[in-house]
Amino acid sequence: MADDASAERLPLEEDDGLVFAVSLDGEGGGTTAGWDDIREWQPAAGPLWLHVNANSPYVRDWIVGKGGLTEPTASAMLSRESRPRVFHGSKGFVAILRGINFNPGRDIEDMVALHMWSDGERLISIRQEKLRTSRDLYEELVNESTGPKSVPALFVALIARLTDRIGSVVIDYDDKLDELEGSIESSDQATLRRKLGDLRQELVGIRRFIAPQREALNRLLQEPPGWLDASQLLQLREIGDRSQRHLEEIDAARERALVLKDDVANRLNETLNRNMYVLSIVAAIFLPLSFITGLLGINVGGMPGVDQGDAFWLTCAILAFLLVVELVIFRWLKWL
């Protein structure tokens, strides 16, 4: 996840769309390579990982021409279609997956697609937008020598990192729900209801992207490439299980947000009903008094007490007595 430490890392300088290339040493480390090394690469030179930007014209020409991919595979790798899927090509295996978008100014649910092709000896990954997962693995290989030791292991590690970052976001949503639930008594109910609605919409958006990814991982397990060994297939199975759990946790968070939203709505309705009840009681108390004062205020002849000085105070006493009687009756009816 993009944190303060990762924000301090210097950006990688692209060379004609080449974000970076790493020649793996088989011991968890690697050395950087350039376009000249990539063009001269042969399987005997050892495993190679190149990560490129699909927006570069040079990359697009190289993928279609000298990248070693067939035309249908190259078209799928360069396509802006980001729906997760996996398939066998005639020269390698293609996996198109999505990762969490931590780029500044972008919503998390606007996920970033990572297109991967591999034949077991070389891995080509293509992205349209910046993705932290590939950068982290690059630094583990080049700076720390603690990265994957082979291309198949690198392929599995990329998928695992994408899935783990999705899990971290799901945990963040659970924390947000805990915070909103804890403030349900003290926060403004209308504001809280709006926040819950926005949070639920974000969960719906993330689920819409994650569900196809789970299906793609299931397809990968059903028809895996032959260069994955038994332990790596076991890791992929565990990754698929984690992806399924993330999907279930998102569904649970959606339902939880809906329950909290209904609770807030019920509290708003209770407040409104209580206010309406108070207004109704006040109206019921003053209705008879208003009727009497209105009746005595008409300007017609024959009104009693017009020529008597104590008539006003007598009327006030009668109204006060009537008010007391009403309060006693309302109390007896348990309206108060």
PDB file of N, CA, C and O in Angstrom, residues 105-177:
ATOM      1  N   GLY A 105      -5.353  11.173  -6.432  1.00  0.00           N
ATOM      2  CA  GLY A 105      -6.489  11.717  -7.155  1.00  0.00           C
ATOM      3  C   GLY A 105      -7.418  10.685  -7.753  1.00  0.00           C
ATOM      4  O   GLY A 105      -8.393  11.045  -8.409  1.00  0.00           O
ATOM      5  N   ARG A 106      -7.143   9.397  -7.539  1.00  0.00           N
ATOM      6  CA  ARG A 106      -7.988   8.343  -8.090  1.00  0.00           C
ATOM      7  C   ARG A 106      -8.709   7.617  -6.967  1.00  0.00           C
ATOM      8  O   ARG A 106      -8.202   7.499  -5.846  1.00  0.00           O
ATOM      9  N   ASP A 107      -9.909   7.153  -7.269  1.00  0.00           N
ATOM     10  CA  ASP A 107     -10.664   6.377  -6.294  1.00  0.00           C
ATOM     11  C   ASP A 107     -10.119   4.960  -6.228  1.00  0.00           C
ATOM     12  O   ASP A 107      -9.687   4.389  -7.248  1.00  0.00           O
ATOM     13  N   ILE A 108     -10.148   4.393  -5.024  1.00  0.00           N
ATOM     14  CA  ILE A 108      -9.609   3.051  -4.830  1.00  0.00           C
ATOM     15  C   ILE A 108     -10.334   2.035  -5.702  1.00  0.00           C
ATOM     16  O   ILE A 108      -9.736   1.108  -6.240  1.00  0.00           O
ATOM     17  N   GLU A 109     -11.654   2.224  -5.853  1.00  0.00           N
ATOM     18  CA  GLU A 109     -12.417   1.244  -6.623  1.00  0.00           C
ATOM     19  C   GLU A 109     -12.133   1.307  -8.121  1.00  0.00           C
ATOM     20  O   GLU A 109     -12.532   0.411  -8.876  1.00  0.00           O
ATOM     21  N   ASP A 110     -11.428   2.375  -8.596  1.00  0.00           N
ATOM     22  CA  ASP A 110     -11.001   2.442  -9.996  1.00  0.00           C
ATOM     23  C   ASP A 110      -9.719   1.617 -10.134  1.00  0.00           C
ATOM     24  O   ASP A 110      -8.609   2.148 -10.120  1.00  0.00           O
ATOM     25  N   MET A 111      -9.863   0.315 -10.257  1.00  0.00           N
ATOM     26  CA  MET A 111      -8.722  -0.588 -10.161  1.00  0.00           C
ATOM     27  C   MET A 111      -7.841  -0.526 -11.410  1.00  0.00           C
ATOM     28  O   MET A 111      -8.305  -0.176 -12.503  1.00  0.00           O
ATOM     29  N   VAL A 112      -6.563  -0.857 -11.206  1.00  0.00           N
ATOM     30  CA  VAL A 112      -5.565  -0.800 -12.266  1.00  0.00           C
ATOM     31  C   VAL A 112      -5.357  -2.204 -12.818  1.00  0.00           C
ATOM     32  O   VAL A 112      -5.186  -3.165 -12.064  1.00  0.00           O
ATOM     33  N   ALA A 113      -5.345  -2.323 -14.125  1.00  0.00           N
ATOM     34  CA  ALA A 113      -5.154  -3.624 -14.766  1.00  0.00           C
ATOM     35  C   ALA A 113      -3.669  -3.906 -14.943  1.00  0.00           C
ATOM     36  O   ALA A 113      -2.882  -3.026 -15.286  1.00  0.00           O
ATOM     37  N   LEU A 114      -3.286  -5.155 -14.710  1.00  0.00           N
ATOM     38  CA  LEU A 114      -1.929  -5.625 -14.957  1.00  0.00           C
ATOM     39  C   LEU A 114      -2.032  -6.807 -15.922  1.00  0.00           C
ATOM     40  O   LEU A 114      -2.625  -7.828 -15.604  1.00  0.00           O
ATOM     41  N   HIS A 115      -1.435  -6.643 -17.118  1.00  0.00           N
ATOM     42  CA  HIS A 115      -1.442  -7.688 -18.136  1.00  0.00           C
ATOM     43  C   HIS A 115      -0.105  -8.430 -18.063  1.00  0.00           C
ATOM     44  O   HIS A 115       0.959  -7.802 -18.160  1.00  0.00           O
ATOM     45  N   MET A 116      -0.153  -9.742 -17.930  1.00  0.00           N
ATOM     46  CA  MET A 116       1.064 -10.533 -17.795  1.00  0.00           C
ATOM     47  C   MET A 116       1.096 -11.649 -18.838  1.00  0.00           C
ATOM     48  O   MET A 116       0.073 -12.303 -19.095  1.00  0.00           O
ATOM     49  N   TRP A 117       2.273 -11.840 -19.418  1.00  0.00           N
ATOM     50  CA  TRP A 117       2.526 -12.959 -20.323  1.00  0.00           C
ATOM     51  C   TRP A 117       3.806 -13.640 -19.904  1.00  0.00           C
ATOM     52  O   TRP A 117       4.799 -12.970 -19.548  1.00  0.00           O
ATOM     53  N   SER A 118       3.815 -14.967 -19.921  1.00  0.00           N
ATOM     54  CA  SER A 118       5.020 -15.682 -19.555  1.00  0.00           C
ATOM     55  C   SER A 118       5.052 -17.033 -20.240  1.00  0.00           C
ATOM     56  O   SER A 118       4.001 -17.656 -20.479  1.00  0.00           O
ATOM     57  N   ASP A 119       6.277 -17.465 -20.541  1.00  0.00           N
ATOM     58  CA  ASP A 119       6.505 -18.813 -21.052  1.00  0.00           C
ATOM     59  C   ASP A 119       7.315 -19.635 -20.071  1.00  0.00           C
ATOM     60  O   ASP A 119       7.833 -20.699 -20.425  1.00  0.00           O
ATOM     61  N   GLY A 120       7.452 -19.144 -18.842  1.00  0.00           N
ATOM     62  CA  GLY A 120       8.219 -19.842 -17.821  1.00  0.00           C
ATOM     63  C   GLY A 120       9.662 -19.396 -17.738  1.00  0.00           C
ATOM     64  O   GLY A 120      10.330 -19.635 -16.719  1.00  0.00           O
ATOM     65  N   GLU A 121      10.175 -18.752 -18.789  1.00  0.00           N
ATOM     66  CA  GLU A 121      11.557 -18.274 -18.799  1.00  0.00           C
ATOM     67  C   GLU A 121      11.634 -16.756 -18.869  1.00  0.00           C
ATOM     68  O   GLU A 121      12.637 -16.154 -18.498  1.00  0.00           O
ATOM     69  N   ARG A 122      10.571 -16.153 -19.331  1.00  0.00           N
ATOM     70  CA  ARG A 122      10.505 -14.702 -19.453  1.00  0.00           C
ATOM     71  C   ARG A 122       9.108 -14.249 -19.061  1.00  0.00           C
ATOM     72  O   ARG A 122       8.118 -14.902 -19.385  1.00  0.00           O
ATOM     73  N   LEU A 123       9.046 -13.132 -18.343  1.00  0.00           N
ATOM     74  CA  LEU A 123       7.769 -12.566 -17.926  1.00  0.00           C
ATOM     75  C   LEU A 123       7.682 -11.127 -18.422  1.00  0.00           C
ATOM     76  O   LEU A 123       8.571 -10.317 -18.166  1.00  0.00           O
ATOM     77  N   ILE A 124       6.614 -10.845 -19.146  1.00  0.00           N
ATOM     78  CA  ILE A 124       6.344  -9.491 -19.616  1.00  0.00           C
ATOM     79  C   ILE A 124       5.086  -9.008 -18.915  1.00  0.00           C
ATOM     80  O   ILE A 124       4.030  -9.646 -19.010  1.00  0.00           O
ATOM     81  N   SER A 125       5.202  -7.918 -18.187  1.00  0.00           N
ATOM     82  CA  SER A 125       4.042  -7.316 -17.527  1.00  0.00           C
ATOM     83  C   SER A 125       3.820  -5.924 -18.105  1.00  0.00           C
ATOM     84  O   SER A 125       4.772  -5.161 -18.281  1.00  0.00           O
ATOM     85  N   ILE A 126       2.578  -5.614 -18.376  1.00  0.00           N
ATOM     86  CA  ILE A 126       2.208  -4.355 -19.010  1.00  0.00           C
ATOM     87  C   ILE A 126       1.157  -3.666 -18.153  1.00  0.00           C
ATOM     88  O   ILE A 126       0.195  -4.291 -17.702  1.00  0.00           O
ATOM     89  N   ARG A 127       1.356  -2.383 -17.937  1.00  0.00           N
ATOM     90  CA  ARG A 127       0.364  -1.619 -17.180  1.00  0.00           C
ATOM     91  C   ARG A 127       0.034  -0.332 -17.922  1.00  0.00           C
ATOM     92  O   ARG A 127       0.838   0.204 -18.682  1.00  0.00           O
ATOM     93  N   GLN A 128      -1.191   0.152 -17.672  1.00  0.00           N
ATOM     94  CA  GLN A 128      -1.640   1.418 -18.241  1.00  0.00           C
ATOM     95  C   GLN A 128      -1.389   2.560 -17.262  1.00  0.00           C
ATOM     96  O   GLN A 128      -1.108   3.681 -17.663  1.00  0.00           O
ATOM     97  N   GLU A 129      -1.530   2.259 -15.957  1.00  0.00           N
ATOM     98  CA  GLU A 129      -1.271   3.229 -14.903  1.00  0.00           C
ATOM     99  C   GLU A 129      -0.271   2.643 -13.912  1.00  0.00           C
ATOM    100  O   GLU A 129      -0.021   1.442 -13.902  1.00  0.00           O
ATOM    101  N   LYS A 130       0.288   3.496 -13.067  1.00  0.00           N
ATOM    102  CA  LYS A 130       1.284   3.048 -12.102  1.00  0.00           C
ATOM    103  C   LYS A 130       0.655   2.075 -11.112  1.00  0.00           C
ATOM    104  O   LYS A 130      -0.477   2.238 -10.683  1.00  0.00           O
ATOM    105  N   LEU A 131       1.454   1.068 -10.748  1.00  0.00           N
ATOM    106  CA  LEU A 131       0.982   0.026  -9.845  1.00  0.00           C
ATOM    107  C   LEU A 131       2.085  -0.278  -8.841  1.00  0.00           C
ATOM    108  O   LEU A 131       3.220  -0.580  -9.226  1.00  0.00           O
ATOM    109  N   ARG A 132       1.760  -0.197  -7.548  1.00  0.00           N
ATOM    110  CA  ARG A 132       2.754  -0.380  -6.500  1.00  0.00           C
ATOM    111  C   ARG A 132       3.273  -1.819  -6.435  1.00  0.00           C
ATOM    112  O   ARG A 132       4.429  -2.055  -6.062  1.00  0.00           O
ATOM    113  N   THR A 133       2.463  -2.784  -6.800  1.00  0.00           N
ATOM    114  CA  THR A 133       2.843  -4.182  -6.658  1.00  0.00           C
ATOM    115  C   THR A 133       4.121  -4.496  -7.419  1.00  0.00           C
ATOM    116  O   THR A 133       5.060  -5.100  -6.880  1.00  0.00           O
ATOM    117  N   SER A 134       4.183  -4.104  -8.674  1.00  0.00           N
ATOM    118  CA  SER A 134       5.365  -4.397  -9.491  1.00  0.00           C
ATOM    119  C   SER A 134       6.589  -3.654  -8.964  1.00  0.00           C
ATOM    120  O   SER A 134       7.701  -4.197  -8.954  1.00  0.00           O
ATOM    121  N   ARG A 135       6.407  -2.416  -8.504  1.00  0.00           N
ATOM    122  CA  ARG A 135       7.538  -1.652  -7.980  1.00  0.00           C
ATOM    123  C   ARG A 135       8.104  -2.307  -6.717  1.00  0.00           C
ATOM    124  O   ARG A 135       9.335  -2.380  -6.532  1.00  0.00           O
ATOM    125  N   ASP A 136       7.252  -2.799  -5.849  1.00  0.00           N
ATOM    126  CA  ASP A 136       7.720  -3.442  -4.621  1.00  0.00           C
ATOM    127  C   ASP A 136       8.556  -4.681  -4.926  1.00  0.00           C
ATOM    128  O   ASP A 136       9.609  -4.907  -4.315  1.00  0.00           O
ATOM    129  N   LEU A 137       8.079  -5.508  -5.864  1.00  0.00           N
ATOM    130  CA  LEU A 137       8.833  -6.712  -6.215  1.00  0.00           C
ATOM    131  C   LEU A 137      10.158  -6.355  -6.899  1.00  0.00           C
ATOM    132  O   LEU A 137      11.167  -7.039  -6.703  1.00  0.00           O
ATOM    133  N   TYR A 138      10.152  -5.299  -7.689  1.00  0.00           N
ATOM    134  CA  TYR A 138      11.388  -4.834  -8.322  1.00  0.00           C
ATOM    135  C   TYR A 138      12.423  -4.469  -7.261  1.00  0.00           C
ATOM    136  O   TYR A 138      13.601  -4.849  -7.368  1.00  0.00           O
ATOM    137  N   GLU A 139      12.013  -3.747  -6.242  1.00  0.00           N
ATOM    138  CA  GLU A 139      12.948  -3.342  -5.195  1.00  0.00           C
ATOM    139  C   GLU A 139      13.436  -4.533  -4.380  1.00  0.00           C
ATOM    140  O   GLU A 139      14.594  -4.565  -3.936  1.00  0.00           O
ATOM    141  N   GLU A 140      12.578  -5.524  -4.175  1.00  0.00           N
ATOM    142  CA  GLU A 140      13.016  -6.724  -3.468  1.00  0.00           C
ATOM    143  C   GLU A 140      14.081  -7.474  -4.263  1.00  0.00           C
ATOM    144  O   GLU A 140      15.024  -8.034  -3.695  1.00  0.00           O
ATOM    145  N   LEU A 141      13.946  -7.480  -5.570  1.00  0.00           N
ATOM    146  CA  LEU A 141      14.907  -8.176  -6.411  1.00  0.00           C
ATOM    147  C   LEU A 141      16.221  -7.412  -6.523  1.00  0.00           C
ATOM    148  O   LEU A 141      17.305  -7.982  -6.352  1.00  0.00           O
ATOM    149  N   VAL A 142      16.138  -6.126  -6.818  1.00  0.00           N
ATOM    150  CA  VAL A 142      17.327  -5.347  -7.145  1.00  0.00           C
ATOM    151  C   VAL A 142      18.031  -4.828  -5.894  1.00  0.00           C
ATOM    152  O   VAL A 142      19.268  -4.861  -5.802  1.00  0.00           O
ATOM    153  N   ASN A 143      17.280  -4.345  -4.912  1.00  0.00           N
ATOM    154  CA  ASN A 143      17.881  -3.685  -3.753  1.00  0.00           C
ATOM    155  C   ASN A 143      18.064  -4.607  -2.551  1.00  0.00           C
ATOM    156  O   ASN A 143      18.991  -4.407  -1.750  1.00  0.00           O
ATOM    157  N   GLU A 144      17.177  -5.581  -2.392  1.00  0.00           N
ATOM    158  CA  GLU A 144      17.199  -6.397  -1.181  1.00  0.00           C
ATOM    159  C   GLU A 144      17.589  -7.847  -1.424  1.00  0.00           C
ATOM    160  O   GLU A 144      17.912  -8.565  -0.479  1.00  0.00           O
ATOM    161  N   SER A 145      17.530  -8.304  -2.673  1.00  0.00           N
ATOM    162  CA  SER A 145      17.843  -9.702  -3.030  1.00  0.00           C
ATOM    163  C   SER A 145      17.008 -10.692  -2.237  1.00  0.00           C
ATOM    164  O   SER A 145      17.480 -11.746  -1.803  1.00  0.00           O
ATOM    165  N   THR A 146      15.754 -10.337  -2.022  1.00  0.00           N
ATOM    166  CA  THR A 146      14.828 -11.218  -1.286  1.00  0.00           C
ATOM    167  C   THR A 146      13.589 -11.529  -2.117  1.00  0.00           C
ATOM    168  O   THR A 146      12.542 -11.878  -1.575  1.00  0.00           O
ATOM    169  N   GLY A 147      13.708 -11.376  -3.422  1.00  0.00           N
ATOM    170  CA  GLY A 147      12.554 -11.568  -4.282  1.00  0.00           C
ATOM    171  C   GLY A 147      12.419 -12.996  -4.789  1.00  0.00           C
ATOM    172  O   GLY A 147      13.158 -13.900  -4.355  1.00  0.00           O
ATOM    173  N   PRO A 148      11.509 -13.231  -5.702  1.00  0.00           N
ATOM    174  CA  PRO A 148      11.329 -14.568  -6.286  1.00  0.00           C
ATOM    175  C   PRO A 148      12.592 -15.023  -7.019  1.00  0.00           C
ATOM    176  O   PRO A 148      13.335 -14.225  -7.582  1.00  0.00           O
ATOM    177  N   LYS A 149      12.811 -16.342  -7.043  1.00  0.00           N
ATOM    178  CA  LYS A 149      14.032 -16.891  -7.628  1.00  0.00           C
ATOM    179  C   LYS A 149      13.856 -17.349  -9.072  1.00  0.00           C
ATOM    180  O   LYS A 149      14.840 -17.682  -9.732  1.00  0.00           O
ATOM    181  N   SER A 150      12.636 -17.374  -9.557  1.00  0.00           N
ATOM    182  CA  SER A 150      12.376 -17.826 -10.922  1.00  0.00           C
ATOM    183  C   SER A 150      11.182 -17.082 -11.487  1.00  0.00           C
ATOM    184  O   SER A 150      10.432 -16.421 -10.744  1.00  0.00           O
ATOM    185  N   VAL A 151      11.002 -17.185 -12.792  1.00  0.00           N
ATOM    186  CA  VAL A 151       9.866 -16.530 -13.434  1.00  0.00           C
ATOM    187  C   VAL A 151       8.535 -17.109 -12.944  1.00  0.00           C
ATOM    188  O   VAL A 151       7.598 -16.350 -12.660  1.00  0.00           O
ATOM    189  N   PRO A 152       8.370 -18.445 -12.841  1.00  0.00           N
ATOM    190  CA  PRO A 152       7.111 -18.962 -12.280  1.00  0.00           C
ATOM    191  C   PRO A 152       6.832 -18.432 -10.869  1.00  0.00           C
ATOM    192  O   PRO A 152       5.692 -18.085 -10.544  1.00  0.00           O
ATOM    193  N   ALA A 153       7.870 -18.361 -10.034  1.00  0.00           N
ATOM    194  CA  ALA A 153       7.687 -17.827  -8.679  1.00  0.00           C
ATOM    195  C   ALA A 153       7.319 -16.353  -8.727  1.00  0.00           C
ATOM    196  O   ALA A 153       6.506 -15.873  -7.919  1.00  0.00           O
ATOM    197  N   LEU A 154       7.914 -15.619  -9.675  1.00  0.00           N
ATOM    198  CA  LEU A 154       7.583 -14.206  -9.842  1.00  0.00           C
ATOM    199  C   LEU A 154       6.140 -14.037 -10.299  1.00  0.00           C
ATOM    200  O   LEU A 154       5.418 -13.144  -9.814  1.00  0.00           O
ATOM    201  N   PHE A 155       5.701 -14.893 -11.206  1.00  0.00           N
ATOM    202  CA  PHE A 155       4.322 -14.866 -11.694  1.00  0.00           C
ATOM    203  C   PHE A 155       3.337 -15.051 -10.538  1.00  0.00           C
ATOM    204  O   PHE A 155       2.369 -14.299 -10.391  1.00  0.00           O
ATOM    205  N   VAL A 156       3.612 -16.033  -9.686  1.00  0.00           N
ATOM    206  CA  VAL A 156       2.746 -16.299  -8.532  1.00  0.00           C
ATOM    207  C   VAL A 156       2.816 -15.148  -7.538  1.00  0.00           C
ATOM    208  O   VAL A 156       1.804 -14.745  -6.942  1.00  0.00           O
ATOM    209  N   ALA A 157       4.025 -14.587  -7.330  1.00  0.00           N
ATOM    210  CA  ALA A 157       4.193 -13.505  -6.364  1.00  0.00           C
ATOM    211  C   ALA A 157       3.411 -12.265  -6.773  1.00  0.00           C
ATOM    212  O   ALA A 157       2.823 -11.578  -5.923  1.00  0.00           O
ATOM    213  N   LEU A 158       3.390 -11.953  -8.054  1.00  0.00           N
ATOM    214  CA  LEU A 158       2.619 -10.800  -8.528  1.00  0.00           C
ATOM    215  C   LEU A 158       1.134 -10.983  -8.236  1.00  0.00           C
ATOM    216  O   LEU A 158       0.456 -10.059  -7.763  1.00  0.00           O
ATOM    217  N   ILE A 159       0.626 -12.174  -8.500  1.00  0.00           N
ATOM    218  CA  ILE A 159      -0.791 -12.444  -8.239  1.00  0.00           C
ATOM    219  C   ILE A 159      -1.077 -12.369  -6.744  1.00  0.00           C
ATOM    220  O   ILE A 159      -2.107 -11.812  -6.314  1.00  0.00           O
ATOM    221  N   ALA A 160      -0.149 -12.898  -5.942  1.00  0.00           N
ATOM    222  CA  ALA A 160      -0.349 -12.875  -4.485  1.00  0.00           C
ATOM    223  C   ALA A 160      -0.360 -11.449  -3.960  1.00  0.00           C
ATOM    224  O   ALA A 160      -1.195 -11.098  -3.101  1.00  0.00           O
ATOM    225  N   ARG A 161       0.544 -10.601  -4.464  1.00  0.00           N
ATOM    226  CA  ARG A 161       0.596  -9.214  -3.982  1.00  0.00           C
ATOM    227  C   ARG A 161      -0.675  -8.455  -4.372  1.00  0.00           C
ATOM    228  O   ARG A 161      -1.191  -7.650  -3.576  1.00  0.00           O
ATOM    229  N   LEU A 162      -1.156  -8.670  -5.571  1.00  0.00           N
ATOM    230  CA  LEU A 162      -2.398  -8.010  -5.981  1.00  0.00           C
ATOM    231  C   LEU A 162      -3.547  -8.400  -5.044  1.00  0.00           C
ATOM    232  O   LEU A 162      -4.342  -7.553  -4.623  1.00  0.00           O
ATOM    233  N   THR A 163      -3.622  -9.684  -4.715  1.00  0.00           N
ATOM    234  CA  THR A 163      -4.692 -10.177  -3.839  1.00  0.00           C
ATOM    235  C   THR A 163      -4.529  -9.646  -2.419  1.00  0.00           C
ATOM    236  O   THR A 163      -5.521  -9.273  -1.766  1.00  0.00           O
ATOM    237  N   ASP A 164      -3.287  -9.589  -1.923  1.00  0.00           N
ATOM    238  CA  ASP A 164      -3.059  -9.100  -0.561  1.00  0.00           C
ATOM    239  C   ASP A 164      -3.447  -7.631  -0.428  1.00  0.00           C
ATOM    240  O   ASP A 164      -3.986  -7.217   0.615  1.00  0.00           O
ATOM    241  N   ARG A 165      -3.177  -6.834  -1.440  1.00  0.00           N
ATOM    242  CA  ARG A 165      -3.533  -5.412  -1.367  1.00  0.00           C
ATOM    243  C   ARG A 165      -5.051  -5.232  -1.371  1.00  0.00           C
ATOM    244  O   ARG A 165      -5.569  -4.326  -0.723  1.00  0.00           O
ATOM    245  N   ILE A 166      -5.736  -6.090  -2.084  1.00  0.00           N
ATOM    246  CA  ILE A 166      -7.203  -6.055  -2.029  1.00  0.00           C
ATOM    247  C   ILE A 166      -7.670  -6.372  -0.611  1.00  0.00           C
ATOM    248  O   ILE A 166      -8.574  -5.729  -0.073  1.00  0.00           O
ATOM    249  N   GLY A 167      -7.012  -7.362   0.017  1.00  0.00           N
ATOM    250  CA  GLY A 167      -7.364  -7.710   1.393  1.00  0.00           C
ATOM    251  C   GLY A 167      -7.131  -6.571   2.359  1.00  0.00           C
ATOM    252  O   GLY A 167      -7.929  -6.355   3.286  1.00  0.00           O
ATOM    253  N   SER A 168      -6.039  -5.809   2.160  1.00  0.00           N
ATOM    254  CA  SER A 168      -5.772  -4.676   3.056  1.00  0.00           C
ATOM    255  C   SER A 168      -6.846  -3.608   2.931  1.00  0.00           C
ATOM    256  O   SER A 168      -7.225  -2.968   3.917  1.00  0.00           O
ATOM    257  N   VAL A 169      -7.367  -3.424   1.716  1.00  0.00           N
ATOM    258  CA  VAL A 169      -8.429  -2.434   1.516  1.00  0.00           C
ATOM    259  C   VAL A 169      -9.726  -2.904   2.179  1.00  0.00           C
ATOM    260  O   VAL A 169     -10.457  -2.104   2.778  1.00  0.00           O
ATOM    261  N   VAL A 170     -10.003  -4.201   2.092  1.00  0.00           N
ATOM    262  CA  VAL A 170     -11.202  -4.746   2.740  1.00  0.00           C
ATOM    263  C   VAL A 170     -11.123  -4.534   4.251  1.00  0.00           C
ATOM    264  O   VAL A 170     -12.113  -4.163   4.896  1.00  0.00           O
ATOM    265  N   ILE A 171      -9.938  -4.729   4.840  1.00  0.00           N
ATOM    266  CA  ILE A 171      -9.758  -4.492   6.273  1.00  0.00           C
ATOM    267  C   ILE A 171      -9.987  -3.017   6.605  1.00  0.00           C
ATOM    268  O   ILE A 171     -10.595  -2.679   7.632  1.00  0.00           O
ATOM    269  N   ASP A 172      -9.509  -2.130   5.733  1.00  0.00           N
ATOM    270  CA  ASP A 172      -9.729  -0.694   5.950  1.00  0.00           C
ATOM    271  C   ASP A 172     -11.215  -0.361   5.966  1.00  0.00           C
ATOM    272  O   ASP A 172     -11.662   0.475   6.770  1.00  0.00           O
ATOM    273  N   TYR A 173     -11.979  -1.007   5.098  1.00  0.00           N
ATOM    274  CA  TYR A 173     -13.422  -0.759   5.088  1.00  0.00           C
ATOM    275  C   TYR A 173     -14.075  -1.260   6.374  1.00  0.00           C
ATOM    276  O   TYR A 173     -15.000  -0.621   6.893  1.00  0.00           O
ATOM    277  N   ASP A 174     -13.605  -2.380   6.886  1.00  0.00           N
ATOM    278  CA  ASP A 174     -14.125  -2.864   8.175  1.00  0.00           C
ATOM    279  C   ASP A 174     -13.826  -1.867   9.288  1.00  0.00           C
ATOM    280  O   ASP A 174     -14.671  -1.615  10.163  1.00  0.00           O
ATOM    281  N   ASP A 175     -12.622  -1.291   9.255  1.00  0.00           N
ATOM    282  CA  ASP A 175     -12.260  -0.289  10.272  1.00  0.00           C
ATOM    283  C   ASP A 175     -13.147   0.953  10.143  1.00  0.00           C
ATOM    284  O   ASP A 175     -13.561   1.539  11.157  1.00  0.00           O
ATOM    285  N   LYS A 176     -13.421   1.363   8.921  1.00  0.00           N
ATOM    286  CA  LYS A 176     -14.296   2.522   8.712  1.00  0.00           C
ATOM    287  C   LYS A 176     -15.694   2.249   9.250  1.00  0.00           C
ATOM    288  O   LYS A 176     -16.315   3.126   9.869  1.00  0.00           O
ATOM    289  N   LEU A 177     -16.187   1.031   9.012  1.00  0.00           N
ATOM    290  CA  LEU A 177     -17.508   0.675   9.529  1.00  0.00           C
ATOM    291  C   LEU A 177     -17.515   0.656  11.053  1.00  0.00           C
ATOM    292  O   LEU A 177     -18.495   1.082  11.679  1.00  0.00           O
TER     293      LEU A 177
END
